[in-house]
Each structure stands twice: as structure tokens, then as C-alpha cells.
Coordinates of C-alpha atoms and ligand atoms in Angstrom, one line a residue:
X977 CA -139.0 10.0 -141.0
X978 CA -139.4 10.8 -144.7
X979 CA -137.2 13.3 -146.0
X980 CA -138.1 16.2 -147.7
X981 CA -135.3 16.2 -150.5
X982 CA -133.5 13.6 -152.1
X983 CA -130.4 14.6 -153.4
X984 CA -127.4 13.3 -155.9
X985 CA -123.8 14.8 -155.8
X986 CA -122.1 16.5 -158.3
X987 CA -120.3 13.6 -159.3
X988 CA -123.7 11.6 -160.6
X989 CA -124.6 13.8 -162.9
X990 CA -124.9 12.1 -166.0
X991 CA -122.5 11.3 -168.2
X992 CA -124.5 10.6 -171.1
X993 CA -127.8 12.0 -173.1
X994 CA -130.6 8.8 -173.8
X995 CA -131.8 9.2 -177.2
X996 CA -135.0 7.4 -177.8
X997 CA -134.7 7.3 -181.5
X998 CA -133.6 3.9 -181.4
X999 CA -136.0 2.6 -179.1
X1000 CA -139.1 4.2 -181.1
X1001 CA -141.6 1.5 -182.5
X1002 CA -140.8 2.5 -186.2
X1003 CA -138.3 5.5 -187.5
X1004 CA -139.5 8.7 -186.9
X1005 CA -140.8 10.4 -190.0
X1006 CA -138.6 12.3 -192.1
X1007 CA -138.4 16.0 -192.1
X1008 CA -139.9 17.1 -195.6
X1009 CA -139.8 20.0 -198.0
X1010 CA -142.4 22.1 -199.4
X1011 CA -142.1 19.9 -202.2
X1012 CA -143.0 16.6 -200.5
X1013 CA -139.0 15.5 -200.7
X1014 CA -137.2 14.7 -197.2
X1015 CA -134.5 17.4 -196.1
X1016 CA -131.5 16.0 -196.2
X1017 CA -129.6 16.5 -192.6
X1018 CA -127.0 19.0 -194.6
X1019 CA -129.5 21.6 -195.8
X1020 CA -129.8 22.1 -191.7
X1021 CA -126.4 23.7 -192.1
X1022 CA -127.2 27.3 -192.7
X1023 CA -128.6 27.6 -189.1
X1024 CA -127.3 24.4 -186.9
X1025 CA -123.9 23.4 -186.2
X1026 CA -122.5 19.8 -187.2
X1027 CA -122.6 18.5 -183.2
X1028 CA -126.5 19.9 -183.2
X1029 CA -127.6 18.4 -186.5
X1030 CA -125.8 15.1 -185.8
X1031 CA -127.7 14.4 -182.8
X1032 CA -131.2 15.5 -184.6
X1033 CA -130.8 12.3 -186.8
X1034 CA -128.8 9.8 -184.6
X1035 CA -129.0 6.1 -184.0
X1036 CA -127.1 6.1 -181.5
X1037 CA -128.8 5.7 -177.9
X1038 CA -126.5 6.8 -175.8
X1039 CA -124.3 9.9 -176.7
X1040 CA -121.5 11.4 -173.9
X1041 CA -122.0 14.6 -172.9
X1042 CA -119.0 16.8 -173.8
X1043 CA -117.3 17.6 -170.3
X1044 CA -117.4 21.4 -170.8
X1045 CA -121.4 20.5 -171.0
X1046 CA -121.1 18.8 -167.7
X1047 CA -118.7 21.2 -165.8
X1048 CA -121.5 23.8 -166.9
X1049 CA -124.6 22.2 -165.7
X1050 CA -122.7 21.4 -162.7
X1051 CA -123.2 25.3 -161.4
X1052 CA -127.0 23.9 -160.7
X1053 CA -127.0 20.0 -161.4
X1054 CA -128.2 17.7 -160.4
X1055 CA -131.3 19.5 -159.7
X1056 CA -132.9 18.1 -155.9
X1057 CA -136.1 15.8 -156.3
X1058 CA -138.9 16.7 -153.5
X1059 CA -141.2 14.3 -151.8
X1060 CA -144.6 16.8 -151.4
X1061 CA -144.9 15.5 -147.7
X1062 CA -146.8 19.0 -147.1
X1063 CA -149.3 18.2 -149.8
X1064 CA -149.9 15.0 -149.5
X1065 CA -151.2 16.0 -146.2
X1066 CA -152.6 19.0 -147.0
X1067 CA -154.5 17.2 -149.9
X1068 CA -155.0 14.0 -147.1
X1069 CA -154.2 11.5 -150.2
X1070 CA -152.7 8.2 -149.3
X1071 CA -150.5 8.8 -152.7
X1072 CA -147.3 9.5 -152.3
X1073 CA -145.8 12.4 -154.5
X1074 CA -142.5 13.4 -156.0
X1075 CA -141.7 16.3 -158.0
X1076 CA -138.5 17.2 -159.3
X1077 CA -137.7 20.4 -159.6
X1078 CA -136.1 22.3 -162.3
X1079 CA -136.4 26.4 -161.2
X1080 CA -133.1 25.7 -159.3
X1081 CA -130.8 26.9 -162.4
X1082 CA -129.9 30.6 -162.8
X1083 CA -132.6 31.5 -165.0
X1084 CA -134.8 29.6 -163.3
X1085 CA -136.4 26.6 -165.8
X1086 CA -135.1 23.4 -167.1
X1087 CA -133.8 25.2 -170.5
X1088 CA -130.4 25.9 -169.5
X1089 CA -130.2 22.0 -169.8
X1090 CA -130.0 22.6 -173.7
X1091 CA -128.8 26.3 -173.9
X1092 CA -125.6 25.1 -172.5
X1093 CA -125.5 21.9 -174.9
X1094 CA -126.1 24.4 -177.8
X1095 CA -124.2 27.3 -177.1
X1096 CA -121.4 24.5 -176.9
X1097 CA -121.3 22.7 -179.9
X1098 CA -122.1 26.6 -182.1
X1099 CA -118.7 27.8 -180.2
X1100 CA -116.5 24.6 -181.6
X1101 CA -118.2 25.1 -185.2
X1102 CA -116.9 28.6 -185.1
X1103 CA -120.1 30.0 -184.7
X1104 CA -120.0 33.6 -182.7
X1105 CA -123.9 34.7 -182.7
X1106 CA -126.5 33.4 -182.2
X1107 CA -130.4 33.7 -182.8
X1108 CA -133.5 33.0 -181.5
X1109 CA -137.1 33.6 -180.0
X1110 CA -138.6 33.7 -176.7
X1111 CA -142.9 34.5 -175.6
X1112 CA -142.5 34.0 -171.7
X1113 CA -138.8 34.5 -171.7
X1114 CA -137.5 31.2 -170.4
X1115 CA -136.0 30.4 -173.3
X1116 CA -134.4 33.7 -174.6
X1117 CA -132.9 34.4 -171.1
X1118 CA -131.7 30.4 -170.8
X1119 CA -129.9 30.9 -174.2
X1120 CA -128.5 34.8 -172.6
X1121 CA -127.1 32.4 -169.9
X1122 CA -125.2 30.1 -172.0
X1123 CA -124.4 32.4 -175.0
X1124 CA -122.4 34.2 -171.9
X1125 CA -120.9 31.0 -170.3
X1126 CA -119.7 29.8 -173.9
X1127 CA -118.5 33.5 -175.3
X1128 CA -121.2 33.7 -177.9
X1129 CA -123.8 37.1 -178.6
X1130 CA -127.2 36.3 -178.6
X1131 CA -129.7 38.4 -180.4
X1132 CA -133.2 37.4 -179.2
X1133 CA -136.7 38.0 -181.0
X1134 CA -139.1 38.2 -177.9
X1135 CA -142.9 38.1 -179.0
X1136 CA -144.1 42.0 -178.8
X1137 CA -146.4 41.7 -176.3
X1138 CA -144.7 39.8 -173.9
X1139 CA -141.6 42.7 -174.2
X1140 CA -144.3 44.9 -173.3
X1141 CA -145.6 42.7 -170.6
X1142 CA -142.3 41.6 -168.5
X1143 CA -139.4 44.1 -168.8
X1144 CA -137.9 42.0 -166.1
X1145 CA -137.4 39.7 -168.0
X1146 CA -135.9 41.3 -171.1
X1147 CA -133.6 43.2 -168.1
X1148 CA -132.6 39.5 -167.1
X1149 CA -131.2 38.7 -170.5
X1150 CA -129.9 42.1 -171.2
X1151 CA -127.9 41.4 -167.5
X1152 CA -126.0 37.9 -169.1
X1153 CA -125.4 40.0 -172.4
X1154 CA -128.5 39.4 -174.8
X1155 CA -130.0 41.9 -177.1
X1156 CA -133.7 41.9 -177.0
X1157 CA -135.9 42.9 -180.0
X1158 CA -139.3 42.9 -179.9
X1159 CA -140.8 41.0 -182.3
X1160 CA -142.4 41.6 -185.2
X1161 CA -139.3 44.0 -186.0
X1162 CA -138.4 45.9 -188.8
X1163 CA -134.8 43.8 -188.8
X1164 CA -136.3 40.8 -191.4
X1165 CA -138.4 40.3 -193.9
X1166 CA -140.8 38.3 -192.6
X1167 CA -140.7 40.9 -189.5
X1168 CA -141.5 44.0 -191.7
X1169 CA -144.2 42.0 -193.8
X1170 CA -146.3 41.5 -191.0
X1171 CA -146.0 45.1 -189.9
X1172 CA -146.9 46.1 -193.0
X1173 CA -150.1 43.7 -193.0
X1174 CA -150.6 45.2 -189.3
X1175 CA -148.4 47.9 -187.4
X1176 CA -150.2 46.6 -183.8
X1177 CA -149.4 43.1 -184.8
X1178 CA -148.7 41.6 -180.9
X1179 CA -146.5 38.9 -182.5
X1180 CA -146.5 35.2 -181.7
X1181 CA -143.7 32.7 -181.5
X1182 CA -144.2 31.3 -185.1
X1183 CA -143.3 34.8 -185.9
X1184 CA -140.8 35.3 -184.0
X1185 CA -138.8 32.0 -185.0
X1186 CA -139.4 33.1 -188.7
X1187 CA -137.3 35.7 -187.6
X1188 CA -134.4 34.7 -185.5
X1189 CA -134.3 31.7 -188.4
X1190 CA -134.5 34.1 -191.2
X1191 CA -131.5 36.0 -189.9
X1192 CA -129.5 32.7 -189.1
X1193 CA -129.7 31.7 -192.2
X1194 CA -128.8 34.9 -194.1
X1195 CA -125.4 35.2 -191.7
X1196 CA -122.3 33.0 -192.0
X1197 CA -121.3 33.9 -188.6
X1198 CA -124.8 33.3 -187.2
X1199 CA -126.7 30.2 -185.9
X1200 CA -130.0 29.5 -184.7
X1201 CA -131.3 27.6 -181.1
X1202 CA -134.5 26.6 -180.7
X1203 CA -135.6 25.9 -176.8
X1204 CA -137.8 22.8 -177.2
X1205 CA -139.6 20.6 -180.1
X1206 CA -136.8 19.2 -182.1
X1207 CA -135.3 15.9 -181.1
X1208 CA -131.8 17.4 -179.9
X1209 CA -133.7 19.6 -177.6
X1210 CA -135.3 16.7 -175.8
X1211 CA -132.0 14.4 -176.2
X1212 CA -130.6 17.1 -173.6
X1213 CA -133.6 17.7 -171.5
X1214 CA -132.9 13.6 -170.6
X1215 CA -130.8 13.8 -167.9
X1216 CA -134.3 15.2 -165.9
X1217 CA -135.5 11.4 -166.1
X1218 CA -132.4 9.9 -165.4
X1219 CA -131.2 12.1 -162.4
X1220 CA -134.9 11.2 -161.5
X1221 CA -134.6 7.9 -161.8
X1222 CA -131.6 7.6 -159.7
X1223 CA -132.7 9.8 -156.8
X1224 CA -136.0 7.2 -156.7
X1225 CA -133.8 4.3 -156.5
X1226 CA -132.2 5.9 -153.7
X1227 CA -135.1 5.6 -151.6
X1228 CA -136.3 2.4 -153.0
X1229 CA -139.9 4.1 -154.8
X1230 CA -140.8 3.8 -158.3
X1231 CA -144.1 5.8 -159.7
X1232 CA -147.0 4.5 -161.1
X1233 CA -147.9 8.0 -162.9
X1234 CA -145.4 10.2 -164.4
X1235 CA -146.3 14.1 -165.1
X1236 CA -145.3 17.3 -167.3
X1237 CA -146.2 20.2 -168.8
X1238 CA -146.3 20.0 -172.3
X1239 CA -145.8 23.3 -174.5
X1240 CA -143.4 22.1 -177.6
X1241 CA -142.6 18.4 -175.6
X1242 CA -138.7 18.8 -173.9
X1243 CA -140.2 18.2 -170.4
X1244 CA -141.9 15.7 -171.7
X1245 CA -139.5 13.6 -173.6
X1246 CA -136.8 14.7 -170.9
X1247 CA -138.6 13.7 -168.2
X1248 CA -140.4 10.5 -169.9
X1249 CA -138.0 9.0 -172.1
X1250 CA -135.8 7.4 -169.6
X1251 CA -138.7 5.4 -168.2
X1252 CA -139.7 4.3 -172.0
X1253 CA -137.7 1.2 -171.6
X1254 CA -139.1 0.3 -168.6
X1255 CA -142.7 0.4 -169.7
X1256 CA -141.5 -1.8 -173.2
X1257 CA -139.9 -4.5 -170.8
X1258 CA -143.5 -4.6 -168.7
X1259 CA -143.3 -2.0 -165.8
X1260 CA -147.4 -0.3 -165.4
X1261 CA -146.1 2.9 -165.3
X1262 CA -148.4 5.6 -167.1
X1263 CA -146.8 8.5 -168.7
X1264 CA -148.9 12.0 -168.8
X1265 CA -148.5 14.9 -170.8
X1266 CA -150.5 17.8 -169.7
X1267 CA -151.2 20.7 -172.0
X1268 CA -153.9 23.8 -171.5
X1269 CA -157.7 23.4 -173.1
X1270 CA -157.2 26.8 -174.5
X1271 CA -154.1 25.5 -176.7
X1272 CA -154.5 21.7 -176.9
X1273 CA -152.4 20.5 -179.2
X1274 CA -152.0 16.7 -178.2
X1275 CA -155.5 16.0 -177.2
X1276 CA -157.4 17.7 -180.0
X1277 CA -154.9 18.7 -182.7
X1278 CA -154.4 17.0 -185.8
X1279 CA -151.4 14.3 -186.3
X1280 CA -150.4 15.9 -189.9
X1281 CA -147.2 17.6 -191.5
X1282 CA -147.0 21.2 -191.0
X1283 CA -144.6 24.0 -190.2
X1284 CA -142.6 24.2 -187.3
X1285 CA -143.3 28.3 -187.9
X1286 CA -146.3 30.9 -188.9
X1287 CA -144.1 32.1 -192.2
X1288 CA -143.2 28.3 -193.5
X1289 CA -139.4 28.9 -193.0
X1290 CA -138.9 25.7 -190.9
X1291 CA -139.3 22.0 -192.4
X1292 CA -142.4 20.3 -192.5
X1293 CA -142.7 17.7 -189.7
X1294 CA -145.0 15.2 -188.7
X1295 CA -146.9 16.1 -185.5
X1296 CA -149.5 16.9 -183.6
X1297 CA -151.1 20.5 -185.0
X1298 CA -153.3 22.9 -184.5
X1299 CA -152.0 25.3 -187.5
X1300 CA -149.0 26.8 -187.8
X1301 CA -151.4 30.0 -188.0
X1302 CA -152.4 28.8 -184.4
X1303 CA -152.7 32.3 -182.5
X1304 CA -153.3 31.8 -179.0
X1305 CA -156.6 33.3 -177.4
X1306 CA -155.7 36.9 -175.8
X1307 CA -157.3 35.7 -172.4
X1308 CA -154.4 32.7 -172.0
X1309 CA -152.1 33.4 -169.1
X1310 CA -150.4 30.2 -168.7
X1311 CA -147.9 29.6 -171.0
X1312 CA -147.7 26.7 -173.1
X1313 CA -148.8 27.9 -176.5
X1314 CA -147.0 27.0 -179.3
X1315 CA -149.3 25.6 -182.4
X1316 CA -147.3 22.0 -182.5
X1317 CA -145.5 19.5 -180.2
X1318 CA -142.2 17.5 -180.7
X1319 CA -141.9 14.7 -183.6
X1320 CA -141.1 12.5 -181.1
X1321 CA -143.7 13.2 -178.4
X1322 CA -146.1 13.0 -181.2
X1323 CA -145.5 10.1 -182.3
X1324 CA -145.5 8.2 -179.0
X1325 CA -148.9 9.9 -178.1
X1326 CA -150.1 8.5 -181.2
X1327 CA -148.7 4.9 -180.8
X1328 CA -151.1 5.4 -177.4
X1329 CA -147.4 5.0 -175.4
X1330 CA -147.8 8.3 -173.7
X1331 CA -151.2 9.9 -172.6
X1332 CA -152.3 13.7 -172.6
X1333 CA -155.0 15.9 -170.8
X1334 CA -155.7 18.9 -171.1
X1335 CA -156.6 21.1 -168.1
X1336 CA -158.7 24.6 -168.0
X1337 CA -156.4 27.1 -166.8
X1338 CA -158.5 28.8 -163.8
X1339 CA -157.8 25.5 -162.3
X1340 CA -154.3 25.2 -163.1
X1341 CA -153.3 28.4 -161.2
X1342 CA -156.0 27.2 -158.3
X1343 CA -153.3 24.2 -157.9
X1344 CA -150.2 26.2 -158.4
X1345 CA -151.2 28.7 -155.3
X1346 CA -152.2 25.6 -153.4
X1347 CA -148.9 23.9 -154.2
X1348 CA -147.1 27.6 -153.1
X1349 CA -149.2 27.1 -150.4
X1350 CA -148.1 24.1 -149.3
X1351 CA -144.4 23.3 -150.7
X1352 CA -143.5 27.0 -150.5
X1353 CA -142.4 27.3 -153.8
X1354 CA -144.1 29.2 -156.8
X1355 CA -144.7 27.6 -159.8
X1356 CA -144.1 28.6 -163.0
X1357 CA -147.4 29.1 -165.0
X1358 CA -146.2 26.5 -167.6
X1359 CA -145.3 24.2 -164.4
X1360 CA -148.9 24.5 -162.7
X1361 CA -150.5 22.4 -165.8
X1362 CA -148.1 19.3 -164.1
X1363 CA -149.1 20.8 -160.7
X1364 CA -152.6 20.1 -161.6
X1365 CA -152.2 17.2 -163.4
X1366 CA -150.4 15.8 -160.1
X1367 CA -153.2 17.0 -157.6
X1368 CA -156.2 15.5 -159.8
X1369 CA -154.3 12.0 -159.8
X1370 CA -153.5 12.4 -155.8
X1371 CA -157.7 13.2 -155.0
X1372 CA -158.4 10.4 -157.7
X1373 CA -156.4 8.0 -155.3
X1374 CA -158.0 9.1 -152.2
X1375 CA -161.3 8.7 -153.5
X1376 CA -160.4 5.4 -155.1
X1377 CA -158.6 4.6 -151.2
X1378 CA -155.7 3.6 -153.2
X1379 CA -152.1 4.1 -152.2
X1380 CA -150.4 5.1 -155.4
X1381 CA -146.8 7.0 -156.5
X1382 CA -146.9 10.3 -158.5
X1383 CA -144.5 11.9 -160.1
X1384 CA -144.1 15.2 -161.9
X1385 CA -141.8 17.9 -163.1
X1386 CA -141.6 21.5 -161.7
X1387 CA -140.3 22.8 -164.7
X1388 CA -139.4 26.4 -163.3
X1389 CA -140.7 28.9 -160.7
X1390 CA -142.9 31.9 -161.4
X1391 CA -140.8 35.2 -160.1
X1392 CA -141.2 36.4 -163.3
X1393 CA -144.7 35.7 -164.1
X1394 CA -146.1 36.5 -161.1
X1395 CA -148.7 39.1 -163.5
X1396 CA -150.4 35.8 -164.7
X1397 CA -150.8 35.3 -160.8
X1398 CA -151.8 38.7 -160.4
X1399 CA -154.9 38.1 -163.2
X1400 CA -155.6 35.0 -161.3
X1401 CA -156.1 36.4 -158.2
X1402 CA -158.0 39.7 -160.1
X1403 CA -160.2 37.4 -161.2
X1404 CA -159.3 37.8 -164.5
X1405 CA -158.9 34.9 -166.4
X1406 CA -161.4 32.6 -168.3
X1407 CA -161.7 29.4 -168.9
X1408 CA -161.6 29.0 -172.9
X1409 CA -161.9 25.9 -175.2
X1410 CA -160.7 26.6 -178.3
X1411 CA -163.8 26.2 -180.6
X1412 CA -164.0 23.0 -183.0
X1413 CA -164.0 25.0 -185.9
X1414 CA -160.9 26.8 -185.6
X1415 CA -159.2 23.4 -185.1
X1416 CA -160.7 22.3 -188.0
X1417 CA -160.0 25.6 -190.0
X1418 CA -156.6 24.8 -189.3
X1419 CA -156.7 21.7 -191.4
X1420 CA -157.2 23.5 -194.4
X1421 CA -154.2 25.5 -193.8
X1422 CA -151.5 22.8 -193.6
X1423 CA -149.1 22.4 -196.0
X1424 CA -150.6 19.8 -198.9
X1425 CA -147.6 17.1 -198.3
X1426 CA -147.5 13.6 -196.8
X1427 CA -150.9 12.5 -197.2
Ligands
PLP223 C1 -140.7 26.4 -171.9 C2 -141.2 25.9 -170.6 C3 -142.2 24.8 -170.6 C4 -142.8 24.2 -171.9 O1 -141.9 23.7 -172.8 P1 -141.8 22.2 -173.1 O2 -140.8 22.1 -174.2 O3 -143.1 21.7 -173.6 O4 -141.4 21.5 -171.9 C5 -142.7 24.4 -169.4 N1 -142.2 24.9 -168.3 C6 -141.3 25.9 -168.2 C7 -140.9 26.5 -166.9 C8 -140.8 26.4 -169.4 O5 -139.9 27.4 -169.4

């Protein structure tokens, strides 16, 4: 009889974090200056610790992960890999499907797979505070976690209208010891600048980085953490695909179609990368990122430099776009909304190495309450895009009468967002492209370097 969950023990946990930078087709771009000039690794100093900023740029492609690391993600990891024997059937695909799921840690995502990393290497630096942002809250209450693990305060800029929105969630950080402020505040500049401009301003995440980074770097005693985009982010996210790839070998399967959300690119790359070497040496595996038509970065943004934030704080980088004055349309429940995407996932997508869709998101909670419906669990609105993703490929194969293996990442579950659900089910949410000329509006708005 198939099993249900395939699990590791403690003791395979991975020892080390896969860093694709070696493996890419040609070095990734440089991270540039207003001024056209690469920034050098040290001018990362004012908000990053050495450990952090030393992985951003390294050759190396395997690095060890630092035992207090391990011993940390141990109080969750490995996380269990599912076989969807309910929805297979409940779908009647001859596909087989696997999903790994990440909503086992405390705060329920895959982010405390970097929050731990981070919070680690800030507390050997010295480091006793740190900063950051958060719009659903997975982030700010994954970095609560591991500020609290480590001995470190966290301060957290949480985009205003999701503080509004989910006071569970701020409670949840406030529980492990973070101070939530709602963002824009009048604490920074950039914060009281945009009040100024607008006292209802709902905030956004590039607003809310320019604030938690505009702080870091004003304090000596203060760093920064960001929970996805930049390459140390997905570096710790990889021990998703490896634990992954173990628990397949286990039972002797191998996919054909690899899934995840895709929001800034960590499940992504931490999911995908481990299979990259596979698919170099010949193996037809097919790698997916899926992102929400309402914010679709990969599949219609533009591959230029821009900000990694609204207030041009952050480095330029070269990725995928839509603005970095991308606001997100008021109707969009899902998640999934920042105006860019990872260097690294960028550049693959571009090389045509990994493929992205992008799916309306009436349909993508439609598959997350028939995934509830079937595997129990609740997805989190983020993790329904994969969800989706993984149910159009599973009726594509039973149309097609073909037997095929699908994998995908359940990033988190939904406890806390269960208010997108509730829209959902009101019959509240629209489906919304977002129109051509925005995206092309955005063009004009990007930094005038690297062309
Ligand atoms: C943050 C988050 C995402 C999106 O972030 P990526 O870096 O694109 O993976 C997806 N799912 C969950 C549950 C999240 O918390």
C-alpha cells in the first residue's frame, strides 16, 4: 500500500546549504549603485553581518550549516513529504503527486529556514537588534521566532493594512518577543515622508523595507533581514530540495514537474535548485514557478535593474520587474506581491531553465479548498498558486492519459489568513490582470543604469 508520508530522521537533515552560484550558466550580475558602479560586498556592512554578506557573493557550492543552525531547525526538520493519495483520487488523475510540506514549523511557513540562519550569524557579529518588514506576516513572525531562539530584539515594520487586517498575527510575533509597528510610521524618514504625501497611506512592502533598512543602517547595534529575494535567502531555503530529494529516493520516484509559489523566489530556488544539476546532466525534469496574474512579475515583468524597494534605499539588481512603485491591486487576497523576484530566479527564468505561469486567483483558492478538501490541510494563500499549479498539471495528464510525477511545495498553512478564505467564499474576489500599460508605465520608472 502506498503510504501517505515519507519521512527522514532527525539525523538527515542536511548538513550543508547548495549554492547555485557556481553552477549558473554565467555570473550573476552585479549589484549596482545609483551611479551605474557595482556595490562592493563591504558597503553591505551597515545592515548585514559578515557570515550573511559572505554567502550573498560566494563561489563556493556547498557551505556547512553552522550546528546551532541545525540543532535549531531540528525543533521542526526535516519537514514530512506527502504523497496526495486522496487527490489523486479525488481528481481521478493517473499522475502521481507529492507535496512537501513546509507549515509544520512553529510559525507555520518555510521562513524559519532562513530566520534561524540569520538571526545566527547577526548574534556572532555582535549584532543585538534587528529589523525588518512583513505584509502577510510570515516573515515578521518567522524572524520573532528566531530573534527569540538566538537572544536578539526584533522591531518589525508590518505594512498598515495588513496590521489592521490580522491582529493575530501581530499577537503571534508580539508572543516570541517582536515589536510590531505599523507601517508607514512616523519612526523614519522615509516613513514620515509618505505620511506627509498621504496620512491614509495603507503602506506596501517596498515601504516598509525602506524602513526597517533605513533604521538598520542608521544603528550600530542594528541589522537588517530580509525573508526572501536575495541569494542568501534562497542558499538557506535549499535544504527544501534536498530533504526532498532524499525522501523521493526513498521510495524510488523522481518527478517530471517540479512546483512553487513564487512571491520574491526562496521557494523557488529552495525547492528548485537542488534538481538544477540534474536537469544540466540530462534528466526531463521541468521546473515551474507559479506567481498570481494580478502581480506577475516573471511572466510579464521586465528583466531590467531596479530597486529592491519603493524609496531606492536597496541596490539596484538585475531582475524580473514590474516597478519598484508596483502597488498591488486593493482586490488581491493571495499573497505573493512584491514588485520583483530573486537575481537568481531571474536569471534562470530568462536563460528559459525554469518556467513560470501565472494563475487568476479565484481559481487558486478554488484548488486550495479542494486540496483542504481532500488532504485535510489548509493552504496558505501564497501556497494555493503551487496547489493550483499542481492540479492543472494532474487534469492535463488525465486528459493526455498519461501517467506522470508532480511535485510541489506547500509552503505554509492558512490559520492565519483564513479572511482571504472568508472573501473567497463571500464571493468577493476578482479576477484582475494587471493592465499592459501599468506594466509598461513601470518601465519609465526604473532606475536609468545597466542598459
Ligand atoms: C513568503 C511566502 C511565500 C512567497 O515567498 P517566496 O520567497 O516567493 O517563496 C510563499 N508561501 C508562503 C507560505 C510564504 O510565507
Amino acid at each position: 500500500m502506498a503510504e501517505h508520508k515519507i519521512l527522514l530522521t532527525e539525523a538527515e537533515l542536511p548538513t550543508h546549504w547548495y549554492n547555485v552560484i557556481p553552477d549558473l550558466p554565467s555570473p550573476p550580475a552585479p549589484y549596482v549603485g545609483p551611479d551605474g558602479a557595482p556595490v562592493p560586498p563591504e558597503a553591505m556592512q551597515a545592515i548585514f553581518p559578515p557570515g550573511i554578506i559572505e554567502q550573498e557573493v560566494s563561489q563556493e557550492r556547498w557551505i556547512a550549516i553552522p550546528e546551532p543552525v541545525r540543532e535549531a531547525l531540528a525543533l521542526w526538520r526535516p519537514s514530512p513529504l506527502y504523497r496526495a493519495l486522496n487527490l489523486e483520487k479525488a481528481l481521478g488523475t493517473p499522475a502521481k503527486i507529492y507535496y512537501k510540506y513546509e507549515g509544520v514549523s512553529p510559525s507555520g511557513s518555510h521562513k524559519p529556514n532562513s530566520a534561524v540562519a540569520q538571526a545566527y550569524y547577526n548574534q556572532q557579529a555582535g549584532i543585538k537588534r534587528l529589523t525588518t518588514e512583513t505584509g502577510a506576516g510570515q516573515w515578521g513572525s518567522s524572524l520573532a521566532l528566531a530573534g527569540q531562539m538566538f537572544g536578539l530584539e526584533v522591531r518589525i515594520y508590518m505594512v498598515k493594512v495588513s496590521y489592521e487586517q490580522k491582529p493575530f498575527r501581530r499577537s503571534m510575533m508580539e508572543t516570541w518577543g517582536g515589536e510590531v509597528i505599523p507601517s508607514p510610521s512616523s519612526l523614519t524618514e522615509t516613513g514620515k515622508a509618505a505620511l506627509a504625501k498621504d496620512p491614509d497611506n495603507p503602506g506596501s512592502l517596498g515601504l516598509a523595507i525602506s524602513e526597517a533598512v533605513e533604521e538598520a543602517a542608521g544603528r550600530a547595534d542594528t541589522n537588517y533581514a530580509l525573508g526572501s529575494v536575495l541569494n542568501h535567502v534562497l542558499l538557506h531555503q535549499t535544504i527544501i530540495g534536498q530533504e526532498t530529494k532524499a525522501a523521493l529516493a526513498k521510495v524510488g520516484d523522481y518527478p517530471d514537474v517540479v512546483l512553487a509559489p513564487c512571491g520574491g523566489g526562496s521557494n523557488v530556488g529552495g525547492m528548485m535548485f537542488p534538481f538544477l544539476a540534474d536537469k544540466a546532466a540530462g534528466k526531463d525534469i521541468r521546473l515551474v514557478a507559479v506567481e498570481p496574474s494580478s502581480c506577475p512579475t516573471l511572466t510579464r515583468g521586465h528583466y531590467a535593474y531596479d530597486y529592491g524597494d519603493s524609496a531606492g534605499h536597496t541596490p539596484i539588481m538585475k531582475m524580473y520587474t514590474l516597478g519598484h512603485d508596483f502597488m498591488p491591486p486593493g482586490i488581491h487576497a493571495g499573497g505573493l506581491r512584491y514588485h520583483g523576484d530573486s537575481a537568481l530566479v531571474s536569471q534562470l527564468y530568462d536563460k528559459g531553465i525554469l518556467e513560470a505561469v501565472a494563475v487568476p486567483q479565484i481559481a487558486t483558492f478554488q484548488a486550495g479548498v479542494e486540496f483542504a478538501r481532500a488532504e485535510g490541510i489548509i493552504p496558505a494563500p501564497e501556497s494555493c498558486h503551487s496547489v493550483r499549479g499542481a492540479i492543472d498539471e494532474a487534469l492535463r495528464a488525465k486528459e493526455e492519459g498519461k501517467e506522470k510525477t508532480i511535485l510541489f511545495t506547500l509552503s505554509g498553512h492558512g490559520h492565519f489568513d483564513m479572511a482571504a478564505y472568508d472573501k473567497y467564499f463571500a464571493g468577493e474576489l476578482e479576477d484582475f490582470e494587471y493592465p499592459a500599460d501599468a506594466i509598461d508605465q513601470a518601465l519609465h520608472n526604473l532606475p536609468k543604469v545597466g542598459t
